[in-house]
Amino acid sequence: MGMAMGGSKGSGGGRRRRGRGGKAIMSEINVTPFVDVMLVLLIIFMVAAPMMTVGVPIDLPETQAKALNSETQPITLSVKTNGEVFLQETPIPLEEIVAKLEAIATTGYSERIFVRGDATAPYGVIADVMTRIQNSGFKNIGLVTQPKKDQ
């Protein structure tokens, strides 16, 4: 094993200058930090996405009905156990249901409206909500239930 010593131009042991500053330009991109950040963001969104679709927590009744296919997100009214009514995730008084529905309906009276009633919610409140929706002119009303679990 030999080592070239000295500063002769032919030996290659001298320092070669590239460019004006004397430092070689680094043409590689270190993508490792970028990949690490992207993986962390992916994990965060995978964990957070199911939590964003929950809405108002209620215990839906179980039925044997099949799920509906929907291209757009329907308007949802939820009735909790204590009779409190929510439009999407916002609490709303019964008297304001019609006005709010007309304000947010994008396709007019043909807009799909789902009513989610807790299994122990007062039937009268759910019936009142559905009557108000129907009397205001909306005809595409559906009750949301949970598929029955096989025992």
PDB file of C-alpha atoms in Angstrom:
ATOM      1  CA  MET A   1       0.000   0.000   0.000  1.00  0.00           C
ATOM      2  CA  GLY A   2       1.488   3.157  -1.143  1.00  0.00           C
ATOM      3  CA  MET A   3       0.525   6.701  -0.671  1.00  0.00           C
ATOM      4  CA  ALA A   4       1.208   9.502  -3.074  1.00  0.00           C
ATOM      5  CA  MET A   5       2.902  12.401  -1.400  1.00  0.00           C
ATOM      6  CA  GLY A   6       3.797  15.705  -2.821  1.00  0.00           C
ATOM      7  CA  GLY A   7       2.091  18.292  -4.885  1.00  0.00           C
ATOM      8  CA  SER A   8       2.986  17.381  -8.420  1.00  0.00           C
ATOM      9  CA  LYS A   9       0.245  17.936 -10.913  1.00  0.00           C
ATOM     10  CA  GLY A  10       0.451  14.489 -12.424  1.00  0.00           C
ATOM     11  CA  SER A  11       0.176  12.492  -9.237  1.00  0.00           C
ATOM     12  CA  GLY A  12      -3.398  13.510  -8.357  1.00  0.00           C
ATOM     13  CA  GLY A  13      -2.506  14.157  -4.761  1.00  0.00           C
ATOM     14  CA  GLY A  14      -3.025  17.899  -5.031  1.00  0.00           C
ATOM     15  CA  ARG A  15      -6.178  19.782  -4.349  1.00  0.00           C
ATOM     16  CA  ARG A  16      -8.269  20.479  -7.431  1.00  0.00           C
ATOM     17  CA  ARG A  17     -10.435  23.542  -7.538  1.00  0.00           C
ATOM     18  CA  ARG A  18     -13.896  23.475  -9.032  1.00  0.00           C
ATOM     19  CA  GLY A  19     -15.728  26.675  -9.673  1.00  0.00           C
ATOM     20  CA  ARG A  20     -14.879  29.989  -8.081  1.00  0.00           C
ATOM     21  CA  GLY A  21     -15.468  29.182  -4.432  1.00  0.00           C
ATOM     22  CA  GLY A  22     -13.211  26.190  -4.369  1.00  0.00           C
ATOM     23  CA  LYS A  23     -15.963  23.835  -3.173  1.00  0.00           C
ATOM     24  CA  ALA A  24     -17.540  21.189  -5.360  1.00  0.00           C
ATOM     25  CA  ILE A  25     -21.240  21.569  -6.080  1.00  0.00           C
ATOM     26  CA  MET A  26     -23.306  18.873  -4.413  1.00  0.00           C
ATOM     27  CA  SER A  27     -25.820  17.585  -6.952  1.00  0.00           C
ATOM     28  CA  GLU A  28     -27.588  15.094  -4.665  1.00  0.00           C
ATOM     29  CA  ILE A  29     -30.828  15.750  -2.786  1.00  0.00           C
ATOM     30  CA  ASN A  30     -31.244  14.154   0.611  1.00  0.00           C
ATOM     31  CA  VAL A  31     -34.868  12.944   0.590  1.00  0.00           C
ATOM     32  CA  THR A  32     -34.756  11.082   3.896  1.00  0.00           C
ATOM     33  CA  PRO A  33     -36.161  13.979   5.999  1.00  0.00           C
ATOM     34  CA  PHE A  34     -38.887  14.536   3.407  1.00  0.00           C
ATOM     35  CA  VAL A  35     -39.906  10.866   3.486  1.00  0.00           C
ATOM     36  CA  ASP A  36     -39.930  10.888   7.301  1.00  0.00           C
ATOM     37  CA  VAL A  37     -42.249  13.893   7.401  1.00  0.00           C
ATOM     38  CA  MET A  38     -44.569  12.366   4.793  1.00  0.00           C
ATOM     39  CA  LEU A  39     -44.828   9.094   6.724  1.00  0.00           C
ATOM     40  CA  VAL A  40     -45.677  10.937   9.943  1.00  0.00           C
ATOM     41  CA  LEU A  41     -48.370  12.960   8.133  1.00  0.00           C
ATOM     42  CA  LEU A  42     -49.766   9.786   6.581  1.00  0.00           C
ATOM     43  CA  ILE A  43     -50.086   8.156   9.998  1.00  0.00           C
ATOM     44  CA  ILE A  44     -51.739  11.265  11.454  1.00  0.00           C
ATOM     45  CA  PHE A  45     -54.345  11.379   8.670  1.00  0.00           C
ATOM     46  CA  MET A  46     -54.990   7.642   8.874  1.00  0.00           C
ATOM     47  CA  VAL A  47     -55.773   7.991  12.577  1.00  0.00           C
ATOM     48  CA  ALA A  48     -57.711  11.261  12.326  1.00  0.00           C
ATOM     49  CA  ALA A  49     -59.874  10.509   9.256  1.00  0.00           C
ATOM     50  CA  PRO A  50     -62.255   8.017  10.924  1.00  0.00           C
ATOM     51  CA  MET A  51     -62.760  10.407  13.819  1.00  0.00           C
ATOM     52  CA  MET A  52     -63.885  13.239  11.537  1.00  0.00           C
ATOM     53  CA  THR A  53     -66.846  11.306  10.097  1.00  0.00           C
ATOM     54  CA  VAL A  54     -68.490  10.419  13.414  1.00  0.00           C
ATOM     55  CA  GLY A  55     -70.627  13.533  13.899  1.00  0.00           C
ATOM     56  CA  VAL A  56     -72.984  13.534  16.859  1.00  0.00           C
ATOM     57  CA  PRO A  57     -72.495  10.403  18.990  1.00  0.00           C
ATOM     58  CA  ILE A  58     -75.796   8.527  19.176  1.00  0.00           C
ATOM     59  CA  ASP A  59     -76.798   4.892  19.526  1.00  0.00           C
ATOM     60  CA  LEU A  60     -78.594   4.031  16.266  1.00  0.00           C
ATOM     61  CA  PRO A  61     -81.247   1.296  16.230  1.00  0.00           C
ATOM     62  CA  GLU A  62     -80.339  -1.912  14.386  1.00  0.00           C
ATOM     63  CA  THR A  63     -82.332  -3.086  11.338  1.00  0.00           C
ATOM     64  CA  GLN A  64     -81.877  -5.478   8.424  1.00  0.00           C
ATOM     65  CA  ALA A  65     -81.986  -2.692   5.814  1.00  0.00           C
ATOM     66  CA  LYS A  66     -79.176  -2.453   3.259  1.00  0.00           C
ATOM     67  CA  ALA A  67     -76.885   0.557   2.938  1.00  0.00           C
ATOM     68  CA  LEU A  68     -77.707   3.239   0.350  1.00  0.00           C
ATOM     69  CA  ASN A  69     -75.200   4.338  -2.272  1.00  0.00           C
ATOM     70  CA  SER A  70     -74.670   8.084  -2.222  1.00  0.00           C
ATOM     71  CA  GLU A  71     -72.510  10.248  -4.463  1.00  0.00           C
ATOM     72  CA  THR A  72     -72.888  13.405  -2.386  1.00  0.00           C
ATOM     73  CA  GLN A  73     -72.880  14.028   1.337  1.00  0.00           C
ATOM     74  CA  PRO A  74     -76.530  14.291   2.485  1.00  0.00           C
ATOM     75  CA  ILE A  75     -77.865  16.758   5.024  1.00  0.00           C
ATOM     76  CA  THR A  76     -78.104  14.998   8.392  1.00  0.00           C
ATOM     77  CA  LEU A  77     -80.373  15.792  11.333  1.00  0.00           C
ATOM     78  CA  SER A  78     -79.602  13.927  14.568  1.00  0.00           C
ATOM     79  CA  VAL A  79     -81.839  13.488  17.619  1.00  0.00           C
ATOM     80  CA  LYS A  80     -80.080  12.576  20.879  1.00  0.00           C
ATOM     81  CA  THR A  81     -81.512  10.665  23.830  1.00  0.00           C
ATOM     82  CA  ASN A  82     -82.488  13.871  25.639  1.00  0.00           C
ATOM     83  CA  GLY A  83     -84.427  15.149  22.580  1.00  0.00           C
ATOM     84  CA  GLU A  84     -81.757  17.636  21.511  1.00  0.00           C
ATOM     85  CA  VAL A  85     -81.664  18.120  17.698  1.00  0.00           C
ATOM     86  CA  PHE A  86     -78.493  18.685  15.650  1.00  0.00           C
ATOM     87  CA  LEU A  87     -78.139  19.851  12.038  1.00  0.00           C
ATOM     88  CA  GLN A  88     -74.924  18.136  10.893  1.00  0.00           C
ATOM     89  CA  GLU A  89     -72.930  18.729  14.165  1.00  0.00           C
ATOM     90  CA  THR A  90     -74.591  22.008  15.223  1.00  0.00           C
ATOM     91  CA  PRO A  91     -77.381  22.108  17.850  1.00  0.00           C
ATOM     92  CA  ILE A  92     -80.564  23.651  16.451  1.00  0.00           C
ATOM     93  CA  PRO A  93     -83.997  24.514  17.921  1.00  0.00           C
ATOM     94  CA  LEU A  94     -86.989  22.713  16.348  1.00  0.00           C
ATOM     95  CA  GLU A  95     -88.459  26.016  15.124  1.00  0.00           C
ATOM     96  CA  GLU A  96     -85.378  26.803  12.978  1.00  0.00           C
ATOM     97  CA  ILE A  97     -85.115  23.439  11.165  1.00  0.00           C
ATOM     98  CA  VAL A  98     -86.996  24.491   8.023  1.00  0.00           C
ATOM     99  CA  ALA A  99     -85.210  27.831   7.604  1.00  0.00           C
ATOM    100  CA  LYS A 100     -81.754  26.273   8.062  1.00  0.00           C
ATOM    101  CA  LEU A 101     -82.511  23.389   5.671  1.00  0.00           C
ATOM    102  CA  GLU A 102     -83.671  25.779   2.956  1.00  0.00           C
ATOM    103  CA  ALA A 103     -80.532  27.868   3.445  1.00  0.00           C
ATOM    104  CA  ILE A 104     -78.055  24.987   3.077  1.00  0.00           C
ATOM    105  CA  ALA A 105     -79.865  22.846   0.475  1.00  0.00           C
ATOM    106  CA  THR A 106     -77.815  22.924  -2.738  1.00  0.00           C
ATOM    107  CA  THR A 107     -80.330  21.186  -5.050  1.00  0.00           C
ATOM    108  CA  GLY A 108     -83.505  22.724  -3.674  1.00  0.00           C
ATOM    109  CA  TYR A 109     -86.310  20.557  -2.346  1.00  0.00           C
ATOM    110  CA  SER A 110     -84.876  17.409  -3.954  1.00  0.00           C
ATOM    111  CA  GLU A 111     -81.961  17.435  -1.504  1.00  0.00           C
ATOM    112  CA  ARG A 112     -81.476  14.140   0.377  1.00  0.00           C
ATOM    113  CA  ILE A 113     -82.032  14.533   4.133  1.00  0.00           C
ATOM    114  CA  PHE A 114     -81.170  11.818   6.657  1.00  0.00           C
ATOM    115  CA  VAL A 115     -82.646  11.704  10.166  1.00  0.00           C
ATOM    116  CA  ARG A 116     -80.502   9.908  12.749  1.00  0.00           C
ATOM    117  CA  GLY A 117     -82.433   9.159  15.912  1.00  0.00           C
ATOM    118  CA  ASP A 118     -80.931   7.569  18.993  1.00  0.00           C
ATOM    119  CA  ALA A 119     -82.532   4.207  19.817  1.00  0.00           C
ATOM    120  CA  THR A 120     -83.767   5.636  23.146  1.00  0.00           C
ATOM    121  CA  ALA A 121     -84.743   9.106  21.836  1.00  0.00           C
ATOM    122  CA  PRO A 122     -88.367  10.163  22.272  1.00  0.00           C
ATOM    123  CA  TYR A 123     -90.353   8.989  19.247  1.00  0.00           C
ATOM    124  CA  GLY A 124     -92.403  12.185  19.314  1.00  0.00           C
ATOM    125  CA  VAL A 125     -89.342  14.376  18.762  1.00  0.00           C
ATOM    126  CA  ILE A 126     -88.170  12.249  15.807  1.00  0.00           C
ATOM    127  CA  ALA A 127     -91.692  12.336  14.327  1.00  0.00           C
ATOM    128  CA  ASP A 128     -91.876  16.118  14.846  1.00  0.00           C
ATOM    129  CA  VAL A 129     -88.524  16.620  13.080  1.00  0.00           C
ATOM    130  CA  MET A 130     -89.629  14.479  10.118  1.00  0.00           C
ATOM    131  CA  THR A 131     -93.000  16.268   9.910  1.00  0.00           C
ATOM    132  CA  ARG A 132     -91.341  19.689   9.858  1.00  0.00           C
ATOM    133  CA  ILE A 133     -88.969  18.555   7.087  1.00  0.00           C
ATOM    134  CA  GLN A 134     -91.821  17.106   5.008  1.00  0.00           C
ATOM    135  CA  ASN A 135     -94.146  20.106   5.528  1.00  0.00           C
ATOM    136  CA  SER A 136     -91.405  22.450   4.327  1.00  0.00           C
ATOM    137  CA  GLY A 137     -91.397  20.741   0.913  1.00  0.00           C
ATOM    138  CA  PHE A 138     -88.519  18.258   1.182  1.00  0.00           C
ATOM    139  CA  LYS A 139     -89.583  14.809  -0.027  1.00  0.00           C
ATOM    140  CA  ASN A 140     -86.334  12.786   0.002  1.00  0.00           C
ATOM    141  CA  ILE A 141     -86.174  11.928   3.724  1.00  0.00           C
ATOM    142  CA  GLY A 142     -84.542   8.821   5.138  1.00  0.00           C
ATOM    143  CA  LEU A 143     -84.057   7.273   8.577  1.00  0.00           C
ATOM    144  CA  VAL A 144     -80.507   6.161   9.363  1.00  0.00           C
ATOM    145  CA  THR A 145     -80.105   2.842  11.160  1.00  0.00           C
ATOM    146  CA  GLN A 146     -77.304   0.447  11.912  1.00  0.00           C
ATOM    147  CA  PRO A 147     -77.060  -2.998  10.259  1.00  0.00           C
ATOM    148  CA  LYS A 148     -78.285  -5.768  12.555  1.00  0.00           C
ATOM    149  CA  LYS A 149     -75.466  -7.880  13.978  1.00  0.00           C
ATOM    150  CA  ASP A 150     -75.789 -11.616  13.408  1.00  0.00           C
ATOM    151  CA  GLN A 151     -75.958 -13.512  16.663  1.00  0.00           C
TER     152      GLN A 151
END
